[in-house]
Amino acid sequence: MSSSLTASTGTQAIDRAALLVATVVRADEPLSFLDLHDECGLPKSTTSRLLTALERTELLERNAAGSYVAGPLFWLYATRHDQWDELVRLARPTLERIGADTGETVNLSVTRGDRVVQVAQVDSTYLLGTRDWTEVDVPAHCSALGKVLLAYGGLAVPPGELEQVTPSTITDHAALERQLAQVVRRGYASTVDELEIGLTGIGAPVRGSGGEVIAAVGVSGPSPRLERRLDEIGRLLNDRAEQLSGLLRRRTRKEGVA
């Protein structure tokens, strides 16, 4: 067989395999062998041979009914590139333990662009202090979770004037940098009345596979309940965050997660 014919045949096989994968991925429901044979217009023997190869390479797989769906490689890619859903799933038991330990609202935050985004919450067991923060856009420099992400380089301190949300908000860049250095030394961040009068927050870093800070976990609640417990809860959050970080490292080594 000439080299040009071999190349042509190889390209044709790739094109046909890609057609099968694309047809499965774009379908609204799993497709049977006959569905794929009919939709792609390939000979049955060719369809069977290519589907076997695509299953072997994990591009496609069959469900319990024997129909074809996207394979494990697609889910691995989705997990790596849209990792927050998987992070939230893995973090949920830790968040619930923190909630049980403290009784306060617990949040998990990540960065998206130059913003701090709350991606998961466990509600307070108290009536006073329960609020859904997942839809609230909070300035990083006056929240405990934001300060964690600023301190460890997940976010850059914004240039220019810092918004003064309350009289207690730190708006001086030098003072903020000193506080961020303190966050790194003691391992947790805190705010008292900086985002809202009467609200205290405490946050700690969550690390990924390479030791980099990928998220922050924290609690918030009324200042009268929390401001005298900053060190106690800060240490608790450090312990729980380190347990979660260890879980993420183990899952990364096994599956390429987070």
CSV table of C-alpha atoms in Angstrom, one decimal:
chain,number,residue,atom,x,y,z
A,1,MET,CA,0.0,0.0,0.0
A,2,SER,CA,1.4,3.4,-0.9
A,3,SER,CA,2.1,6.0,1.8
A,4,SER,CA,-0.5,8.3,0.4
A,5,LEU,CA,-3.1,5.6,0.4
A,6,THR,CA,-2.2,4.7,4.0
A,7,ALA,CA,-2.5,8.3,5.1
A,8,SER,CA,-5.8,8.6,3.3
A,9,THR,CA,-7.1,5.5,5.0
A,10,GLY,CA,-5.9,6.6,8.4
A,11,THR,CA,-7.5,10.0,8.0
A,12,GLN,CA,-10.8,8.4,6.9
A,13,ALA,CA,-10.8,6.2,10.0
A,14,ILE,CA,-10.2,9.2,12.3
A,15,ASP,CA,-13.0,11.1,10.5
A,16,ARG,CA,-15.4,8.3,10.9
A,17,ALA,CA,-14.5,7.8,14.6
A,18,ALA,CA,-14.9,11.5,15.2
A,19,LEU,CA,-18.3,11.4,13.5
A,20,LEU,CA,-19.4,8.7,15.9
A,21,VAL,CA,-18.1,10.5,19.0
A,22,ALA,CA,-19.7,13.8,17.9
A,23,THR,CA,-23.0,12.2,17.2
A,24,VAL,CA,-23.1,10.6,20.7
A,25,VAL,CA,-21.9,13.8,22.5
A,26,ARG,CA,-24.5,16.0,20.7
A,27,ALA,CA,-27.4,13.6,21.2
A,28,ASP,CA,-30.1,14.4,23.7
A,29,GLU,CA,-30.2,10.8,24.9
A,30,PRO,CA,-28.0,7.7,24.8
A,31,LEU,CA,-27.8,6.1,21.3
A,32,SER,CA,-27.9,2.4,20.5
A,33,PHE,CA,-25.7,0.7,17.9
A,34,LEU,CA,-28.5,0.8,15.3
A,35,ASP,CA,-29.1,4.5,16.0
A,36,LEU,CA,-25.5,5.3,15.3
A,37,HIS,CA,-25.4,3.1,12.3
A,38,ASP,CA,-28.4,4.9,10.8
A,39,GLU,CA,-27.4,8.4,11.8
A,40,CYS,CA,-23.8,8.1,10.6
A,41,GLY,CA,-24.4,6.0,7.5
A,42,LEU,CA,-21.4,3.8,8.1
A,43,PRO,CA,-21.2,0.0,7.4
A,44,LYS,CA,-22.2,-2.1,10.4
A,45,SER,CA,-18.8,-3.8,10.5
A,46,THR,CA,-17.0,-0.4,10.4
A,47,THR,CA,-19.4,1.0,13.1
A,48,SER,CA,-18.8,-2.0,15.3
A,49,ARG,CA,-15.0,-1.9,14.9
A,50,LEU,CA,-14.8,1.8,15.6
A,51,LEU,CA,-17.1,1.8,18.6
A,52,THR,CA,-15.0,-1.0,20.2
A,53,ALA,CA,-11.9,1.2,19.7
A,54,LEU,CA,-13.6,4.2,21.1
A,55,GLU,CA,-14.7,2.3,24.2
A,56,ARG,CA,-11.2,0.9,24.7
A,57,THR,CA,-9.8,4.4,24.6
A,58,GLU,CA,-12.6,5.7,27.0
A,59,LEU,CA,-14.0,8.2,24.5
A,60,LEU,CA,-17.3,6.4,24.6
A,61,GLU,CA,-18.9,3.9,27.0
A,62,ARG,CA,-22.1,2.0,27.2
A,63,ASN,CA,-24.7,2.5,29.9
A,64,ALA,CA,-26.7,-0.2,31.7
A,65,ALA,CA,-29.1,-0.5,28.7
A,66,GLY,CA,-26.2,-1.0,26.3
A,67,SER,CA,-26.5,2.4,24.6
A,68,TYR,CA,-23.6,4.7,24.0
A,69,VAL,CA,-22.8,7.8,26.0
A,70,ALA,CA,-19.7,10.0,26.4
A,71,GLY,CA,-16.8,8.2,28.0
A,72,PRO,CA,-14.8,8.8,31.1
A,73,LEU,CA,-12.2,11.0,29.3
A,74,PHE,CA,-15.0,13.6,28.8
A,75,TRP,CA,-15.8,13.6,32.5
A,76,LEU,CA,-12.2,13.8,33.5
A,77,TYR,CA,-11.8,16.8,31.3
A,78,ALA,CA,-14.9,18.5,32.6
A,79,THR,CA,-13.8,17.9,36.2
A,80,ARG,CA,-10.4,19.4,35.6
A,81,HIS,CA,-11.6,22.5,33.7
A,82,ASP,CA,-14.8,23.1,35.6
A,83,GLN,CA,-13.4,22.0,38.9
A,84,TRP,CA,-15.6,24.0,41.3
A,85,ASP,CA,-18.5,21.5,41.1
A,86,GLU,CA,-16.2,18.7,42.1
A,87,LEU,CA,-14.6,20.9,44.8
A,88,VAL,CA,-18.0,21.6,46.3
A,89,ARG,CA,-18.9,17.9,46.3
A,90,LEU,CA,-15.7,16.9,48.0
A,91,ALA,CA,-15.9,19.9,50.5
A,92,ARG,CA,-19.5,19.4,51.5
A,93,PRO,CA,-18.8,16.9,54.4
A,94,THR,CA,-16.1,19.3,55.8
A,95,LEU,CA,-18.5,22.3,55.6
A,96,GLU,CA,-21.2,20.3,57.4
A,97,ARG,CA,-18.7,19.3,60.2
A,98,ILE,CA,-17.7,23.0,60.6
A,99,GLY,CA,-21.4,23.9,60.8
A,100,ALA,CA,-21.9,21.3,63.5
A,101,ASP,CA,-18.8,22.4,65.4
A,102,THR,CA,-19.7,26.1,65.4
A,103,GLY,CA,-23.5,26.4,64.7
A,104,GLU,CA,-22.7,29.3,62.4
A,105,THR,CA,-23.1,29.9,58.7
A,106,VAL,CA,-20.3,28.2,56.7
A,107,ASN,CA,-19.1,29.3,53.2
A,108,LEU,CA,-16.7,28.1,50.6
A,109,SER,CA,-15.3,30.7,48.3
A,110,VAL,CA,-13.1,30.7,45.1
A,111,THR,CA,-11.9,33.4,42.8
A,112,ARG,CA,-13.4,34.1,39.4
A,113,GLY,CA,-11.5,36.9,37.6
A,114,ASP,CA,-11.1,39.6,40.2
A,115,ARG,CA,-14.1,38.6,42.3
A,116,VAL,CA,-14.6,36.4,45.3
A,117,VAL,CA,-17.5,33.9,44.6
A,118,GLN,CA,-19.3,31.9,47.3
A,119,VAL,CA,-19.8,28.5,45.8
A,120,ALA,CA,-21.3,26.6,48.7
A,121,GLN,CA,-23.0,27.3,52.0
A,122,VAL,CA,-24.2,25.5,55.1
A,123,ASP,CA,-26.7,27.5,57.0
A,124,SER,CA,-26.4,28.6,60.6
A,125,THR,CA,-28.4,26.6,63.2
A,126,TYR,CA,-29.3,30.0,64.8
A,127,LEU,CA,-32.2,32.1,63.5
A,128,LEU,CA,-29.9,35.2,63.9
A,129,GLY,CA,-27.1,34.9,61.4
A,130,THR,CA,-28.8,32.8,58.7
A,131,ARG,CA,-28.4,34.4,55.3
A,132,ASP,CA,-27.7,33.1,51.8
A,133,TRP,CA,-24.3,34.6,50.7
A,134,THR,CA,-24.0,32.6,47.5
A,135,GLU,CA,-25.6,35.4,45.4
A,136,VAL,CA,-23.9,38.3,47.2
A,137,ASP,CA,-21.0,40.2,45.6
A,138,VAL,CA,-18.7,41.0,48.5
A,139,PRO,CA,-15.6,43.3,48.2
A,140,ALA,CA,-12.6,41.1,49.0
A,141,HIS,CA,-10.8,43.5,51.3
A,142,CYS,CA,-13.6,43.6,53.8
A,143,SER,CA,-14.4,39.9,54.0
A,144,ALA,CA,-12.5,37.1,55.8
A,145,LEU,CA,-12.7,34.8,52.9
A,146,GLY,CA,-11.6,37.6,50.5
A,147,LYS,CA,-8.6,38.4,52.8
A,148,VAL,CA,-7.5,34.8,52.7
A,149,LEU,CA,-7.5,34.8,48.9
A,150,LEU,CA,-5.7,38.2,48.8
A,151,ALA,CA,-3.1,37.1,51.4
A,152,TYR,CA,-2.2,33.9,49.5
A,153,GLY,CA,-2.1,35.5,46.0
A,154,GLY,CA,-5.4,34.2,44.7
A,155,LEU,CA,-6.4,37.8,44.1
A,156,ALA,CA,-4.5,41.0,43.7
A,157,VAL,CA,-5.2,43.9,46.0
A,158,PRO,CA,-7.2,46.3,43.8
A,159,PRO,CA,-5.4,49.5,42.9
A,160,GLY,CA,-6.8,52.9,43.8
A,161,GLU,CA,-9.2,53.8,46.6
A,162,LEU,CA,-10.7,50.9,48.6
A,163,GLU,CA,-14.4,51.0,49.2
A,164,GLN,CA,-15.3,51.9,52.8
A,165,VAL,CA,-18.4,49.8,53.4
A,166,THR,CA,-18.6,50.5,57.2
A,167,PRO,CA,-16.6,52.8,59.5
A,168,SER,CA,-14.5,49.7,60.4
A,169,THR,CA,-13.5,48.8,56.9
A,170,ILE,CA,-9.7,49.0,56.2
A,171,THR,CA,-9.2,51.4,53.3
A,172,ASP,CA,-5.5,52.2,53.7
A,173,HIS,CA,-3.4,50.0,51.4
A,174,ALA,CA,-0.5,49.8,53.8
A,175,ALA,CA,-2.7,48.8,56.7
A,176,LEU,CA,-4.4,46.2,54.5
A,177,GLU,CA,-1.0,44.7,53.4
A,178,ARG,CA,0.1,44.5,57.1
A,179,GLN,CA,-3.1,42.6,57.9
A,180,LEU,CA,-2.6,40.2,55.0
A,181,ALA,CA,0.9,39.4,56.2
A,182,GLN,CA,-0.6,38.6,59.6
A,183,VAL,CA,-3.1,36.3,57.9
A,184,VAL,CA,-0.2,34.3,56.4
A,185,ARG,CA,1.6,34.2,59.8
A,186,ARG,CA,-1.3,32.9,61.8
A,187,GLY,CA,-3.1,30.9,59.1
A,188,TYR,CA,-6.5,32.5,59.2
A,189,ALA,CA,-8.2,35.8,58.4
A,190,SER,CA,-10.9,37.6,60.4
A,191,THR,CA,-13.1,40.7,60.0
A,192,VAL,CA,-15.2,42.3,62.7
A,193,ASP,CA,-17.8,44.8,61.6
A,194,GLU,CA,-15.8,45.5,58.4
A,195,LEU,CA,-18.4,44.3,55.9
A,196,GLU,CA,-21.5,44.9,58.0
A,197,ILE,CA,-21.9,46.3,61.4
A,198,GLY,CA,-22.5,43.5,63.8
A,199,LEU,CA,-21.1,40.8,61.5
A,200,THR,CA,-17.9,38.9,62.1
A,201,GLY,CA,-16.2,36.5,59.7
A,202,ILE,CA,-13.3,34.1,60.0
A,203,GLY,CA,-11.6,32.2,57.1
A,204,ALA,CA,-8.8,29.8,56.3
A,205,PRO,CA,-7.1,28.6,53.1
A,206,VAL,CA,-7.8,25.4,51.2
A,207,ARG,CA,-4.9,24.1,49.2
A,208,GLY,CA,-4.7,22.2,45.9
A,209,SER,CA,-2.4,19.5,44.8
A,210,GLY,CA,0.7,21.7,44.4
A,211,GLY,CA,0.2,23.5,47.8
A,212,GLU,CA,-1.4,26.5,46.1
A,213,VAL,CA,-4.4,28.1,47.8
A,214,ILE,CA,-7.4,27.4,45.5
A,215,ALA,CA,-10.3,28.3,47.9
A,216,ALA,CA,-11.2,29.7,51.3
A,217,VAL,CA,-13.5,28.2,53.9
A,218,GLY,CA,-15.0,30.2,56.7
A,219,VAL,CA,-17.8,31.0,59.1
A,220,SER,CA,-19.7,34.2,59.7
A,221,GLY,CA,-22.2,35.3,62.3
A,222,PRO,CA,-23.2,38.0,64.8
A,223,SER,CA,-20.2,39.8,66.3
A,224,PRO,CA,-21.4,39.3,69.9
A,225,ARG,CA,-21.3,35.5,69.4
A,226,LEU,CA,-18.0,35.3,67.4
A,227,GLU,CA,-15.6,38.2,68.2
A,228,ARG,CA,-14.4,36.6,71.4
A,229,ARG,CA,-13.9,33.2,69.6
A,230,LEU,CA,-11.6,34.3,66.8
A,231,ASP,CA,-8.6,32.3,67.8
A,232,GLU,CA,-10.6,29.2,68.7
A,233,ILE,CA,-12.6,29.2,65.5
A,234,GLY,CA,-9.5,30.2,63.4
A,235,ARG,CA,-7.7,27.1,64.7
A,236,LEU,CA,-10.7,24.9,64.1
A,237,LEU,CA,-11.0,26.2,60.5
A,238,ASN,CA,-7.2,25.6,60.0
A,239,ASP,CA,-7.6,22.0,61.1
A,240,ARG,CA,-10.7,21.4,58.9
A,241,ALA,CA,-9.2,23.2,55.9
A,242,GLU,CA,-6.1,21.1,56.1
A,243,GLN,CA,-8.2,17.9,56.2
A,244,LEU,CA,-10.0,19.1,53.1
A,245,SER,CA,-6.7,20.0,51.4
A,246,GLY,CA,-5.4,16.5,52.2
A,247,LEU,CA,-8.4,15.0,50.6
A,248,LEU,CA,-8.0,17.1,47.5
A,249,ARG,CA,-4.3,16.1,47.2
A,250,ARG,CA,-5.2,12.4,47.5
A,251,ARG,CA,-8.0,12.7,44.9
A,252,THR,CA,-5.7,14.6,42.5
A,253,ARG,CA,-3.1,11.8,42.6
A,254,LYS,CA,-5.8,9.2,42.0
A,255,GLU,CA,-8.0,10.9,39.5
A,256,GLY,CA,-6.7,14.3,38.4
A,257,VAL,CA,-9.3,16.2,40.4
A,258,ALA,CA,-9.1,19.8,41.8
